[in-house]
GROMACS .gro file of C-alpha atoms in nm:
model
  176
    1MET     CA    1   4.757 -21.441   2.815
    2ASP     CA    2   4.729 -21.177   3.084
    3ARG     CA    3   5.053 -20.981   3.119
    4SER     CA    4   4.934 -20.747   3.396
    5VAL     CA    5   5.140 -20.455   3.265
    6PRO     CA    6   5.173 -20.184   3.530
    7PRO     CA    7   4.996 -19.865   3.418
    8ILE     CA    8   5.302 -19.653   3.500
    9LEU     CA    9   5.672 -19.729   3.519
   10ALA     CA   10   5.816 -19.491   3.777
   11SER     CA   11   6.137 -19.429   3.582
   12TYR     CA   12   5.942 -19.242   3.314
   13GLY     CA   13   5.856 -18.967   3.562
   14ALA     CA   14   6.222 -18.872   3.571
   15SER     CA   15   6.245 -18.912   3.191
   16ALA     CA   16   5.960 -18.663   3.159
   17VAL     CA   17   6.151 -18.410   3.368
   18LEU     CA   18   6.451 -18.439   3.137
   19CYS     CA   19   6.261 -18.452   2.807
   20TYR     CA   20   6.021 -18.167   2.886
   21GLY     CA   21   6.225 -17.954   3.125
   22ALA     CA   22   6.591 -17.994   3.030
   23ILE     CA   23   6.559 -18.039   2.656
   24GLU     CA   24   6.908 -17.917   2.570
   25SER     CA   25   7.075 -18.176   2.791
   26PRO     CA   26   7.249 -18.460   2.608
   27LEU     CA   27   7.079 -18.689   2.862
   28ALA     CA   28   6.736 -18.587   2.725
   29GLN     CA   29   6.800 -18.653   2.357
   30PRO     CA   30   6.613 -18.929   2.169
   31ARG     CA   31   6.905 -19.170   2.144
   32ALA     CA   32   6.970 -19.157   2.518
   33LEU     CA   33   6.599 -19.187   2.600
   34ILE     CA   34   6.515 -19.486   2.383
   35VAL     CA   35   6.843 -19.677   2.380
   36GLY     CA   36   6.920 -19.606   2.746
   37HIS     CA   37   6.588 -19.746   2.868
   38PHE     CA   38   6.609 -20.042   2.628
   39ILE     CA   39   6.964 -20.134   2.732
   40SER     CA   40   6.869 -20.112   3.099
   41ALA     CA   41   6.566 -20.334   3.049
   42VAL     CA   42   6.767 -20.595   2.856
   43VAL     CA   43   7.040 -20.600   3.121
   44ALA     CA   44   6.789 -20.628   3.404
   45VAL     CA   45   6.593 -20.909   3.242
   46CYS     CA   46   6.917 -21.100   3.173
   47ILE     CA   47   7.041 -21.058   3.532
   48THR     CA   48   6.708 -21.158   3.683
   49LYS     CA   49   6.683 -21.461   3.453
   50LEU     CA   50   7.034 -21.565   3.551
   51LEU     CA   51   6.972 -21.530   3.925
   52GLY     CA   52   6.630 -21.688   3.878
   53LEU     CA   53   6.807 -22.013   3.793
   54LEU     CA   54   6.882 -22.043   4.166
   55GLY     CA   55   6.512 -22.095   4.235
   56PRO     CA   56   6.231 -21.861   4.335
   57GLU     CA   57   6.303 -21.867   4.710
   58ARG     CA   58   6.674 -21.797   4.666
   59PHE     CA   59   6.598 -21.528   4.405
   60ASP     CA   60   6.371 -21.348   4.652
   61GLU     CA   61   6.658 -21.348   4.901
   62LEU     CA   62   6.894 -21.208   4.635
   63ARG     CA   63   6.653 -20.959   4.476
   64TRP     CA   64   6.862 -20.676   4.619
   65LEU     CA   65   7.167 -20.816   4.442
   66ALA     CA   66   6.975 -20.841   4.114
   67GLY     CA   67   6.877 -20.475   4.147
   68SER     CA   68   7.229 -20.364   4.227
   69LEU     CA   69   7.392 -20.564   3.949
   70SER     CA   70   7.126 -20.464   3.695
   71THR     CA   71   7.166 -20.096   3.767
   72ALA     CA   72   7.546 -20.103   3.778
   73ILE     CA   73   7.585 -20.303   3.457
   74ALA     CA   74   7.323 -20.091   3.281
   75ILE     CA   75   7.516 -19.776   3.373
   76VAL     CA   76   7.840 -19.922   3.239
   77VAL     CA   77   7.678 -20.031   2.912
   78MET     CA   78   7.509 -19.692   2.870
   79GLU     CA   79   7.843 -19.519   2.925
   80ILE     CA   80   8.015 -19.745   2.670
   81THR     CA   81   7.742 -19.686   2.411
   82LYS     CA   82   7.715 -19.312   2.494
   83THR     CA   83   7.345 -19.346   2.566
   84THR     CA   84   7.342 -19.243   2.931
   85HIS     CA   85   6.992 -19.157   3.050
   86PRO     CA   86   6.979 -19.147   3.431
   87PRO     CA   87   6.613 -19.253   3.460
   88ALA     CA   88   6.705 -19.569   3.269
   89GLY     CA   89   6.903 -19.676   3.574
   90ALA     CA   90   6.571 -19.681   3.757
   91THR     CA   91   6.428 -19.898   3.479
   92ALA     CA   92   6.698 -20.157   3.548
   93LEU     CA   93   6.634 -20.137   3.921
   94LEU     CA   94   6.257 -20.169   3.883
   95ALA     CA   95   6.285 -20.468   3.653
   96ALA     CA   96   6.475 -20.651   3.926
   97VAL     CA   97   6.306 -20.544   4.249
   98ASP     CA   98   5.945 -20.461   4.156
   99ARG     CA   99   5.750 -20.788   4.143
  100ASP     CA  100   5.496 -20.659   3.887
  101VAL     CA  101   5.766 -20.538   3.650
  102HIS     CA  102   5.978 -20.850   3.709
  103ARG     CA  103   5.682 -21.071   3.614
  104LEU     CA  104   5.678 -20.915   3.267
  105SER     CA  105   6.012 -21.079   3.190
  106TRP     CA  106   6.099 -21.039   2.818
  107TYR     CA  107   5.763 -20.871   2.757
  108LEU     CA  108   5.912 -20.571   2.938
  109LEU     CA  109   6.118 -20.485   2.627
  110PRO     CA  110   5.827 -20.389   2.398
  111VAL     CA  111   5.664 -20.207   2.691
  112ILE     CA  112   5.984 -20.003   2.734
  113LEU     CA  113   6.007 -19.927   2.362
  114LEU     CA  114   5.643 -19.819   2.350
  115SER     CA  115   5.673 -19.604   2.664
  116SER     CA  116   5.992 -19.438   2.537
  117SER     CA  117   5.830 -19.372   2.200
  118VAL     CA  118   5.527 -19.210   2.364
  119VAL     CA  119   5.752 -18.983   2.573
  120LEU     CA  120   5.956 -18.893   2.263
  121VAL     CA  121   5.656 -18.816   2.042
  122THR     CA  122   5.491 -18.597   2.306
  123ALA     CA  123   5.824 -18.423   2.372
  124LEU     CA  124   5.860 -18.353   2.000
  125LEU     CA  125   5.511 -18.205   1.986
  126VAL     CA  126   5.528 -18.001   2.305
  127ASN     CA  127   5.890 -17.883   2.288
  128ASN     CA  128   5.881 -17.769   1.927
  129ILE     CA  129   5.603 -17.517   1.990
  130GLN     CA  130   5.850 -17.254   2.116
  131GLN     CA  131   6.186 -17.429   2.119
  132ARG     CA  132   6.390 -17.674   1.914
  133PHE     CA  133   6.389 -18.038   2.023
  134PRO     CA  134   6.584 -18.257   1.986
  135VAL     CA  135   6.919 -18.083   1.980
  136PHE     CA  136   7.050 -18.396   1.805
  137TRP     CA  137   6.906 -18.736   1.711
  138ILE     CA  138   7.201 -18.975   1.705
  139GLU     CA  139   7.528 -18.796   1.785
  140PRO     CA  140   7.589 -18.442   1.901
  141THR     CA  141   7.755 -18.208   1.657
  142ALA     CA  142   8.014 -17.956   1.771
  143ALA     CA  143   7.756 -17.678   1.727
  144ALA     CA  144   7.502 -17.863   1.944
  145ILE     CA  145   7.752 -17.897   2.225
  146THR     CA  146   7.906 -17.550   2.217
  147GLU     CA  147   7.623 -17.331   2.092
  148PRO     CA  148   7.445 -17.166   2.385
  149SER     CA  149   7.067 -17.144   2.393
  150ILE     CA  150   6.880 -16.833   2.276
  151GLU     CA  151   6.801 -16.740   2.637
  152ALA     CA  152   7.170 -16.767   2.731
  153LYS     CA  153   7.263 -16.546   2.435
  154ARG     CA  154   7.004 -16.285   2.539
  155SER     CA  155   7.125 -16.275   2.898
  156ASP     CA  156   7.486 -16.263   2.776
  157VAL     CA  157   7.411 -15.967   2.547
  158GLU     CA  158   7.234 -15.783   2.828
  159ALA     CA  159   7.524 -15.847   3.066
  160LYS     CA  160   7.806 -15.750   2.827
  161PRO     CA  161   7.769 -15.371   2.840
  162THR     CA  162   7.794 -15.382   3.217
  163SER     CA  163   8.097 -15.611   3.221
  164GLN     CA  164   8.268 -15.419   2.939
  165THR     CA  165   8.208 -15.093   3.121
  166HIS     CA  166   8.369 -15.232   3.437
  167ALA     CA  167   8.656 -15.380   3.236
  168SER     CA  168   8.725 -15.052   3.056
  169ARG     CA  169   8.712 -14.858   3.383
  170SER     CA  170   8.956 -15.092   3.554
  171SER     CA  171   9.193 -15.091   3.256
  172SER     CA  172   9.186 -14.710   3.235
  173LEU     CA  173   9.264 -14.689   3.606
  174THR     CA  174   9.563 -14.919   3.582
  175VAL     CA  175   9.703 -14.759   3.264
  176GLY     CA  176   9.664 -14.397   3.361
   0.00000   0.00000   0.00000
């Protein structure tokens, strides 16, 4: 059976930006990446199947509604499950409005899981050369949320003597 899987799902371009460029963001962590895309795909397939019951002609007229509902419901479910991954909203939209992706139907789910896994594995390899990724796997710890990055600590240390000097000058002027 020919599935005609599209070679690229556009939403993974934005996932790449998060997972390779903003690795400390909670939105780029493995749980958000994999579960966010998966939830969005499930929601979109369910919505398109439901509206598809109206018939192919009517569904084509309401494709915009399927895209809107899929994206909105996917966002709500991601927020409830704390797996928000903004590019996953595009996954829901694509599954409803892109004819090639829509044709995949339930087969979209393993495609999404495979694509997310490939992004995650390459992010683990690339990002751990000089940095630490992921910041957390399942849930953020207090240290992961509040601990600034090494670069932020360096810039903070370099800036402190200047700010302390200004603070001590202003306090000596007001006291004396």
